[in-house]
Amino acid sequence: MEEKRWIPTPADQFTFGLWTVGNRGRDPFGDAVRESIPPTTTVKELSRLGAYGVTLHDNDLVPEDASLAEHDRIVKQFQAALSDYHMAVPMVTVNLFYDPVFKDGALTSSAKPVRTYAIEKAQRAIDLGVQLGARIFVLWGGREGSETDAARDPRQAFSHYRDSLNALTSYIRGSHYDMKIALEAKPNEPRSDIYLPSTGAMLAFIQTLDHPELVGVNPELAHAKMAGLNPVHEVAQAIDAGKLFHIDLNDQRIGRFDQDLRFGSDDLKGAFYLVKLLEDSHYAGPRHFDAHPYRTEDYAGVWDFAAGCMRSYLIYRDRAQQFARDPDIQEMLQAIERLNADETVIRSAEDRKRWGQHGYAYEKLDQLVNELILGVR
Ligand code: GCO
Ligand code: MN
Ligand code: MN
């Protein structure tokens, strides 16, 4: 009976990057364990599982050195698959990190030729996105960082970053595109330190741009955790600023390399509060999974991974709704609210003592929520 609620449909707006299910399991210590999946197959399989759409880097679809004719053929074939399987492309991004040309940065490179090439590559990726119907352009600056600060005054990197982003928003405006940019922060990896390492840093930086209204953020859960931060608070700050343009859902243990684990697979409580936040705030954008199947998996495991991300989201959403209905939890929340609504002004030592001594009963509340998440309530 209840199972029915956990079957994804396009209305849930679940999306996956072509590079996520298509990840071949290569890591710094071992080679690929799976063949690449043709983008049209990904579209078909994800649609079968109930996803709403796919996202892509320019080069996930079209090889960098493709001729114009090849480019058109590949895009046409992909569009046909999208239409056959009723799949959308709400977001595209650009690969400014793989090619050795970007080894010392792309949009922040101190070399003008590299910066110009990066800006033009991003503009072509924006064009491709518009062609596919995308309205969000994610920018993750994987190479925008350093190993040694002897190489560059970081202030110069910010200034190049700003000029490059201004060039992109001016391109979007000049082309009359309905497209917004979402910046994605990550503290490190692949570089020792990446500039603008957190969503908060990006939110501040956006205000210094020519067109801040065209630029928001794409927080990724794993990246906040890599920095030892609470992703729920990061996302909440982005919502508060009206800047949550997109989101990358996955999972991560604090203190590790970028694990890109299946959404909701590791930190059950964190996933619950994140889904609750997105639902409570009526976040209307796609629920985008940016994660990788374990390296141990074959193709069956890849689709188990994708189905697991979506199913987990729906279960957490269900639990969030149950939180709002649970009489014991709600009674406790009301009691806290009554306590906090006290209008007395704290003036005397006695008043302070009273506030200092009363208990908030969060131990009990947290235990109730844990039991709800564990499915025993
Ligand atoms: C990572 C990043 C990427 C970006 C993607 C979009 O850590 O590898 O999360 O997956 O999200 O490249 O540009
Ligand atoms: Mn990541
Ligand atoms: Mn990401």
Short mmCIF file of C-alpha atoms and ligand atoms in Angstrom, two decimals:
data_model
loop_
_atom_site.label_atom_id
_atom_site.label_comp_id
_atom_site.label_asym_id
_atom_site.label_seq_id
_atom_site.Cartn_x
_atom_site.Cartn_y
_atom_site.Cartn_z
CA MET A 1 0.00 0.00 0.00
CA GLU A 2 2.46 2.56 1.30
CA GLU A 3 5.02 1.40 -1.29
CA LYS A 4 3.05 3.27 -3.98
CA ARG A 5 4.08 6.63 -2.58
CA TRP A 6 7.72 5.83 -3.16
CA ILE A 7 7.56 5.30 -6.90
CA PRO A 8 9.06 8.30 -8.69
CA THR A 9 7.16 10.17 -11.39
CA PRO A 10 8.26 13.13 -13.57
CA ALA A 11 6.23 15.43 -11.29
CA ASP A 12 8.85 14.80 -8.60
CA GLN A 13 11.42 16.50 -10.88
CA PHE A 14 14.26 14.04 -10.34
CA THR A 15 17.23 14.62 -12.63
CA PHE A 16 20.64 13.00 -13.05
CA GLY A 17 23.81 14.17 -14.78
CA LEU A 18 24.87 12.02 -17.71
CA TRP A 19 28.22 11.85 -15.91
CA THR A 20 26.68 10.38 -12.74
CA VAL A 21 25.14 7.10 -13.91
CA GLY A 22 27.75 7.21 -16.67
CA ASN A 23 30.63 7.33 -14.20
CA ARG A 24 33.03 4.55 -15.16
CA GLY A 25 34.47 3.97 -11.72
CA ARG A 26 37.92 5.32 -12.49
CA ASP A 27 39.79 6.69 -9.46
CA PRO A 28 43.38 7.81 -8.82
CA PHE A 29 44.30 4.22 -7.94
CA GLY A 30 42.35 2.17 -10.44
CA ASP A 31 41.11 2.10 -13.98
CA ALA A 32 37.56 2.19 -15.33
CA VAL A 33 35.41 -0.80 -14.43
CA ARG A 34 32.43 -0.04 -16.70
CA GLU A 35 32.10 0.97 -20.35
CA SER A 36 30.59 4.37 -21.00
CA ILE A 37 26.82 4.45 -21.48
CA PRO A 38 25.53 6.21 -24.61
CA PRO A 39 23.56 9.34 -23.59
CA THR A 40 20.48 8.08 -25.43
CA THR A 41 20.54 4.87 -23.34
CA THR A 42 20.77 6.94 -20.16
CA VAL A 43 17.73 8.95 -21.26
CA LYS A 44 15.77 5.77 -21.92
CA GLU A 45 16.74 3.98 -18.69
CA LEU A 46 16.19 7.00 -16.42
CA SER A 47 12.83 7.65 -18.00
CA ARG A 48 11.87 4.02 -17.35
CA LEU A 49 12.77 4.57 -13.69
CA GLY A 50 10.54 7.66 -13.40
CA ALA A 51 13.06 10.48 -13.68
CA TYR A 52 12.09 13.89 -15.06
CA GLY A 53 15.24 14.70 -16.94
CA VAL A 54 18.97 14.62 -17.44
CA THR A 55 21.71 17.23 -17.23
CA LEU A 56 25.09 17.35 -18.93
CA HIS A 57 28.45 18.99 -19.40
CA ASP A 58 29.03 20.13 -22.97
CA ASN A 59 31.52 17.31 -23.51
CA ASP A 60 29.34 14.57 -21.98
CA LEU A 61 27.32 14.89 -25.17
CA VAL A 62 29.53 16.45 -27.83
CA PRO A 63 33.29 15.74 -27.99
CA GLU A 64 35.34 18.95 -27.84
CA ASP A 65 36.78 18.60 -31.31
CA ALA A 66 33.58 17.53 -33.08
CA SER A 67 32.92 19.20 -36.44
CA LEU A 68 29.82 21.33 -36.83
CA ALA A 69 28.10 18.54 -38.74
CA GLU A 70 28.96 16.00 -36.06
CA HIS A 71 27.76 18.37 -33.36
CA ASP A 72 24.40 18.76 -35.10
CA ARG A 73 24.00 15.02 -35.69
CA ILE A 74 24.71 14.18 -32.03
CA VAL A 75 22.41 16.90 -30.67
CA LYS A 76 19.58 15.91 -33.04
CA GLN A 77 19.85 12.26 -32.05
CA PHE A 78 19.84 13.22 -28.38
CA GLN A 79 16.83 15.51 -28.82
CA ALA A 80 14.97 12.67 -30.51
CA ALA A 81 15.63 10.44 -27.49
CA LEU A 82 14.47 13.22 -25.13
CA SER A 83 11.24 13.57 -27.01
CA ASP A 84 10.68 9.79 -27.36
CA TYR A 85 11.08 9.29 -23.62
CA HIS A 86 9.53 12.59 -22.46
CA MET A 87 12.67 13.74 -20.70
CA ALA A 88 13.75 17.32 -20.04
CA VAL A 89 17.16 18.99 -19.76
CA PRO A 90 16.59 21.67 -17.10
CA MET A 91 20.30 22.33 -16.50
CA VAL A 92 23.55 22.17 -18.40
CA THR A 93 27.08 22.86 -17.28
CA VAL A 94 30.52 23.17 -18.82
CA ASN A 95 33.63 21.10 -18.37
CA LEU A 96 36.38 23.56 -17.46
CA PHE A 97 38.51 21.04 -15.59
CA TYR A 98 39.40 17.95 -17.65
CA ASP A 99 41.49 19.33 -20.48
CA PRO A 100 45.15 19.94 -19.48
CA VAL A 101 44.78 23.49 -20.83
CA PHE A 102 42.92 24.24 -17.57
CA LYS A 103 45.56 22.83 -15.23
CA ASP A 104 46.20 26.26 -13.64
CA GLY A 105 42.62 27.46 -13.74
CA ALA A 106 40.03 28.41 -16.34
CA LEU A 107 37.99 31.51 -15.53
CA THR A 108 40.60 32.52 -12.94
CA SER A 109 43.68 31.57 -14.93
CA SER A 110 46.34 34.27 -14.96
CA ALA A 111 46.82 33.54 -18.66
CA LYS A 112 44.51 35.61 -20.82
CA PRO A 113 44.39 33.06 -23.69
CA VAL A 114 43.21 30.36 -21.26
CA ARG A 115 40.60 32.63 -19.68
CA THR A 116 39.30 33.68 -23.06
CA TYR A 117 39.12 30.06 -24.24
CA ALA A 118 37.27 29.12 -21.02
CA ILE A 119 34.76 31.95 -21.45
CA GLU A 120 34.12 31.00 -25.07
CA LYS A 121 33.74 27.31 -24.16
CA ALA A 122 31.23 28.31 -21.46
CA GLN A 123 29.35 30.46 -23.99
CA ARG A 124 29.10 27.52 -26.39
CA ALA A 125 27.84 25.35 -23.52
CA ILE A 126 25.21 28.01 -22.74
CA ASP A 127 24.14 27.94 -26.42
CA LEU A 128 23.83 24.16 -26.24
CA GLY A 129 21.78 24.46 -23.06
CA VAL A 130 19.40 26.94 -24.67
CA GLN A 131 19.03 24.58 -27.62
CA LEU A 132 18.06 21.77 -25.21
CA GLY A 133 15.65 23.95 -23.22
CA ALA A 134 17.80 24.40 -20.11
CA ARG A 135 17.31 27.51 -17.98
CA ILE A 136 20.07 26.90 -15.46
CA PHE A 137 23.77 26.94 -16.21
CA VAL A 138 25.87 25.43 -13.41
CA LEU A 139 29.46 26.51 -12.97
CA TRP A 140 31.68 24.37 -10.79
CA GLY A 141 35.19 25.78 -10.81
CA GLY A 142 37.11 22.56 -10.35
CA ARG A 143 40.42 24.08 -11.43
CA GLU A 144 39.83 27.56 -10.05
CA GLY A 145 42.32 27.22 -7.23
CA SER A 146 45.92 26.72 -6.30
CA GLU A 147 48.53 24.44 -4.83
CA THR A 148 50.79 27.33 -3.90
CA ASP A 149 49.85 30.92 -3.21
CA ALA A 150 53.29 31.94 -4.42
CA ALA A 151 51.91 31.58 -7.93
CA ARG A 152 49.21 34.22 -7.78
CA ASP A 153 47.83 36.87 -5.48
CA PRO A 154 44.40 35.41 -4.67
CA ARG A 155 42.88 38.88 -5.11
CA GLN A 156 43.85 38.67 -8.76
CA ALA A 157 41.99 35.35 -9.05
CA PHE A 158 38.82 36.95 -7.66
CA SER A 159 39.13 39.83 -10.04
CA HIS A 160 39.50 37.47 -13.03
CA TYR A 161 36.61 35.36 -11.72
CA ARG A 162 34.43 38.49 -11.54
CA ASP A 163 35.37 39.68 -15.03
CA SER A 164 34.74 36.20 -16.49
CA LEU A 165 31.33 35.90 -14.83
CA ASN A 166 30.44 39.40 -15.99
CA ALA A 167 31.39 38.34 -19.52
CA LEU A 168 29.00 35.39 -19.24
CA THR A 169 26.05 37.36 -17.89
CA SER A 170 26.62 39.99 -20.54
CA TYR A 171 26.58 37.20 -23.17
CA ILE A 172 23.30 35.85 -21.75
CA ARG A 173 21.73 39.29 -21.76
CA GLY A 174 23.05 40.18 -25.18
CA SER A 175 21.64 36.93 -26.60
CA HIS A 176 18.27 37.49 -24.86
CA TYR A 177 18.54 34.05 -23.29
CA ASP A 178 16.27 32.92 -20.46
CA MET A 179 19.20 31.47 -18.54
CA LYS A 180 20.63 31.90 -15.06
CA ILE A 181 23.99 30.87 -13.66
CA ALA A 182 24.32 28.74 -10.51
CA LEU A 183 27.76 28.64 -8.89
CA GLU A 184 28.80 25.42 -7.18
CA ALA A 185 31.32 25.52 -4.35
CA LYS A 186 33.75 22.81 -3.32
CA PRO A 187 36.56 23.39 -0.80
CA ASN A 188 39.27 21.28 -2.43
CA GLU A 189 39.82 18.38 -4.84
CA PRO A 190 41.08 18.22 -7.48
CA ARG A 191 43.16 21.24 -6.38
CA SER A 192 44.62 21.79 -2.92
CA ASP A 193 42.39 24.80 -2.39
CA ILE A 194 39.57 25.97 -4.59
CA TYR A 195 38.68 29.68 -4.57
CA LEU A 196 35.26 30.51 -3.03
CA PRO A 197 35.22 27.23 -1.08
CA SER A 198 31.70 27.38 0.34
CA THR A 199 28.22 28.40 -0.71
CA GLY A 200 28.41 31.28 1.77
CA ALA A 201 31.59 32.60 0.14
CA MET A 202 29.85 32.47 -3.23
CA LEU A 203 26.76 34.27 -1.96
CA ALA A 204 28.95 37.17 -0.83
CA PHE A 205 30.90 37.20 -4.11
CA ILE A 206 27.73 37.26 -6.24
CA GLN A 207 26.85 40.66 -4.79
CA THR A 208 30.02 42.10 -6.35
CA LEU A 209 29.01 41.12 -9.92
CA ASP A 210 27.50 43.36 -12.60
CA HIS A 211 24.28 41.32 -12.70
CA PRO A 212 23.81 39.59 -9.35
CA GLU A 213 20.17 38.86 -10.24
CA LEU A 214 21.37 36.42 -12.92
CA VAL A 215 23.65 34.49 -10.60
CA GLY A 216 22.75 32.12 -7.75
CA VAL A 217 24.13 28.94 -6.25
CA ASN A 218 24.04 25.19 -6.72
CA PRO A 219 25.02 23.80 -3.31
CA GLU A 220 26.22 20.21 -3.25
CA LEU A 221 25.69 18.27 -0.03
CA ALA A 222 28.97 16.37 -0.30
CA HIS A 223 30.98 19.54 -0.79
CA ALA A 224 29.59 21.24 2.32
CA LYS A 225 30.43 18.11 4.28
CA MET A 226 33.96 18.02 2.87
CA ALA A 227 34.37 21.44 4.47
CA GLY A 228 32.95 20.07 7.72
CA LEU A 229 29.84 22.21 7.34
CA ASN A 230 26.15 21.41 7.77
CA PRO A 231 24.63 21.27 4.25
CA VAL A 232 21.15 21.96 5.63
CA HIS A 233 22.32 25.33 6.96
CA GLU A 234 24.12 26.14 3.70
CA VAL A 235 21.02 25.41 1.65
CA ALA A 236 18.86 27.34 4.11
CA GLN A 237 21.09 30.40 3.72
CA ALA A 238 20.83 30.11 -0.07
CA ILE A 239 17.03 29.95 0.20
CA ASP A 240 17.01 32.91 2.58
CA ALA A 241 19.00 34.91 0.02
CA GLY A 242 16.63 33.89 -2.80
CA LYS A 243 19.60 32.23 -4.49
CA LEU A 244 18.85 28.50 -4.47
CA PHE A 245 18.75 28.14 -8.26
CA HIS A 246 19.62 24.42 -8.30
CA ILE A 247 20.88 21.70 -5.95
CA ASP A 248 23.22 18.70 -6.15
CA LEU A 249 21.99 15.86 -3.95
CA ASN A 250 24.34 13.10 -2.86
CA ASP A 251 25.99 11.90 0.33
CA GLN A 252 29.38 12.05 1.99
CA ARG A 253 31.19 11.21 5.19
CA ILE A 254 32.94 14.15 6.80
CA GLY A 255 36.73 14.09 6.50
CA ARG A 256 36.93 12.00 3.32
CA PHE A 257 37.70 12.67 -0.33
CA ASP A 258 34.70 13.61 -2.50
CA GLN A 259 32.73 10.38 -2.25
CA ASP A 260 29.60 11.28 -4.26
CA LEU A 261 27.59 8.58 -2.52
CA ARG A 262 24.00 7.65 -3.36
CA PHE A 263 21.61 10.26 -1.93
CA GLY A 264 20.44 9.39 1.57
CA SER A 265 22.75 6.40 1.84
CA ASP A 266 25.00 7.49 4.67
CA ASP A 267 23.70 10.38 6.77
CA LEU A 268 20.05 9.46 7.21
CA LYS A 269 19.29 12.31 9.55
CA GLY A 270 21.03 14.90 7.37
CA ALA A 271 19.06 13.72 4.33
CA PHE A 272 15.81 13.89 6.29
CA TYR A 273 16.34 17.51 7.37
CA LEU A 274 17.48 18.50 3.89
CA VAL A 275 14.40 17.04 2.20
CA LYS A 276 12.23 18.58 4.92
CA LEU A 277 13.83 21.99 4.25
CA LEU A 278 13.33 21.76 0.47
CA GLU A 279 9.71 20.67 0.89
CA ASP A 280 8.86 23.12 3.68
CA SER A 281 10.27 25.98 1.63
CA HIS A 282 8.41 24.85 -1.53
CA TYR A 283 11.64 24.68 -3.52
CA ALA A 284 10.34 24.36 -7.07
CA GLY A 285 13.48 23.39 -8.97
CA PRO A 286 14.73 19.98 -10.01
CA ARG A 287 16.01 17.50 -7.42
CA HIS A 288 19.31 16.81 -9.12
CA PHE A 289 21.45 13.84 -8.14
CA ASP A 290 25.18 14.35 -8.58
CA ALA A 291 26.50 11.05 -7.27
CA HIS A 292 28.31 7.96 -8.51
CA PRO A 293 27.45 4.26 -8.28
CA TYR A 294 29.96 2.28 -6.21
CA ARG A 295 32.95 1.07 -8.20
CA THR A 296 31.88 -2.48 -7.38
CA GLU A 297 28.79 -2.26 -9.60
CA ASP A 298 27.91 -3.53 -13.06
CA TYR A 299 25.11 -1.90 -15.10
CA ALA A 300 22.37 -3.52 -12.99
CA GLY A 301 23.99 -1.82 -10.00
CA VAL A 302 24.07 1.51 -11.82
CA TRP A 303 20.29 1.51 -12.23
CA ASP A 304 19.82 0.23 -8.65
CA PHE A 305 21.86 3.27 -7.63
CA ALA A 306 19.67 5.67 -9.62
CA ALA A 307 16.44 4.10 -8.38
CA GLY A 308 17.81 4.25 -4.82
CA CYS A 309 18.48 8.00 -4.96
CA MET A 310 14.91 8.75 -6.01
CA ARG A 311 13.25 6.23 -3.73
CA SER A 312 15.19 7.55 -0.75
CA TYR A 313 14.12 11.13 -1.53
CA LEU A 314 10.47 10.04 -1.62
CA ILE A 315 10.76 8.12 1.63
CA TYR A 316 12.36 11.12 3.35
CA ARG A 317 9.62 13.34 1.92
CA ASP A 318 7.07 10.98 3.34
CA ARG A 319 8.78 11.10 6.72
CA ALA A 320 8.86 14.91 6.58
CA GLN A 321 5.09 14.89 6.06
CA GLN A 322 4.74 12.45 8.93
CA PHE A 323 6.78 14.86 11.10
CA ALA A 324 4.14 17.52 10.47
CA ARG A 325 1.36 15.12 11.51
CA ASP A 326 2.99 13.36 14.44
CA PRO A 327 0.97 14.36 17.54
CA ASP A 328 3.80 13.90 20.05
CA ILE A 329 6.33 15.81 18.00
CA GLN A 330 3.86 18.59 17.25
CA GLU A 331 2.84 18.85 20.88
CA MET A 332 6.46 19.24 21.89
CA LEU A 333 7.06 21.87 19.20
CA GLN A 334 4.01 23.80 20.39
CA ALA A 335 5.27 23.69 23.96
CA ILE A 336 8.61 25.12 22.80
CA GLU A 337 6.78 27.79 20.83
CA ARG A 338 4.71 28.77 23.87
CA LEU A 339 7.86 29.04 25.91
CA ASN A 340 9.59 31.19 23.31
CA ALA A 341 6.52 33.41 22.90
CA ASP A 342 6.95 34.66 26.48
CA GLU A 343 7.04 38.46 26.23
CA THR A 344 8.79 39.11 29.53
CA VAL A 345 11.85 41.30 29.35
CA ILE A 346 14.82 39.75 31.11
CA ARG A 347 15.86 42.34 33.68
CA SER A 348 16.63 40.69 36.98
CA ALA A 349 19.04 38.00 38.03
CA GLU A 350 15.99 35.92 38.83
CA ASP A 351 14.64 36.24 35.25
CA ARG A 352 18.01 35.17 33.86
CA LYS A 353 18.12 32.26 36.24
CA ARG A 354 14.68 31.10 35.16
CA TRP A 355 15.68 31.16 31.45
CA GLY A 356 19.03 29.62 32.24
CA GLN A 357 17.56 26.76 34.17
CA HIS A 358 14.55 25.56 32.26
CA GLY A 359 14.99 22.59 29.96
CA TYR A 360 14.16 22.65 26.25
CA ALA A 361 13.48 18.90 26.06
CA TYR A 362 15.43 18.58 22.81
CA GLU A 363 16.76 15.18 23.91
CA LYS A 364 13.27 13.78 23.89
CA LEU A 365 12.37 15.60 20.69
CA ASP A 366 15.46 14.36 18.85
CA GLN A 367 14.80 10.79 19.98
CA LEU A 368 11.23 11.04 18.68
CA VAL A 369 12.46 12.30 15.31
CA ASN A 370 15.08 9.56 15.10
CA GLU A 371 12.43 6.95 15.76
CA LEU A 372 10.26 8.51 13.10
CA ILE A 373 13.12 8.37 10.58
CA LEU A 374 13.80 4.77 11.57
CA GLY A 375 10.18 3.93 10.82
CA VAL A 376 9.18 2.75 14.29
CA ARG A 377 6.62 5.49 14.88
C1 GCO B 1 32.44 17.23 -8.56
C2 GCO B 1 31.37 18.20 -8.93
C3 GCO B 1 30.83 17.99 -10.27
C4 GCO B 1 29.98 19.15 -10.70
C5 GCO B 1 29.71 19.03 -12.11
C6 GCO B 1 29.02 20.24 -12.64
O1 GCO B 1 32.76 17.24 -7.41
O2 GCO B 1 32.93 16.50 -9.40
O3 GCO B 1 30.32 18.06 -8.02
O4 GCO B 1 30.12 16.80 -10.32
O5 GCO B 1 28.78 19.20 -10.03
O6 GCO B 1 30.92 18.84 -12.76
O7 GCO B 1 29.93 21.04 -13.23
MN MN B 2 31.07 16.48 -6.02
MN MN B 3 28.15 18.68 -8.08
#
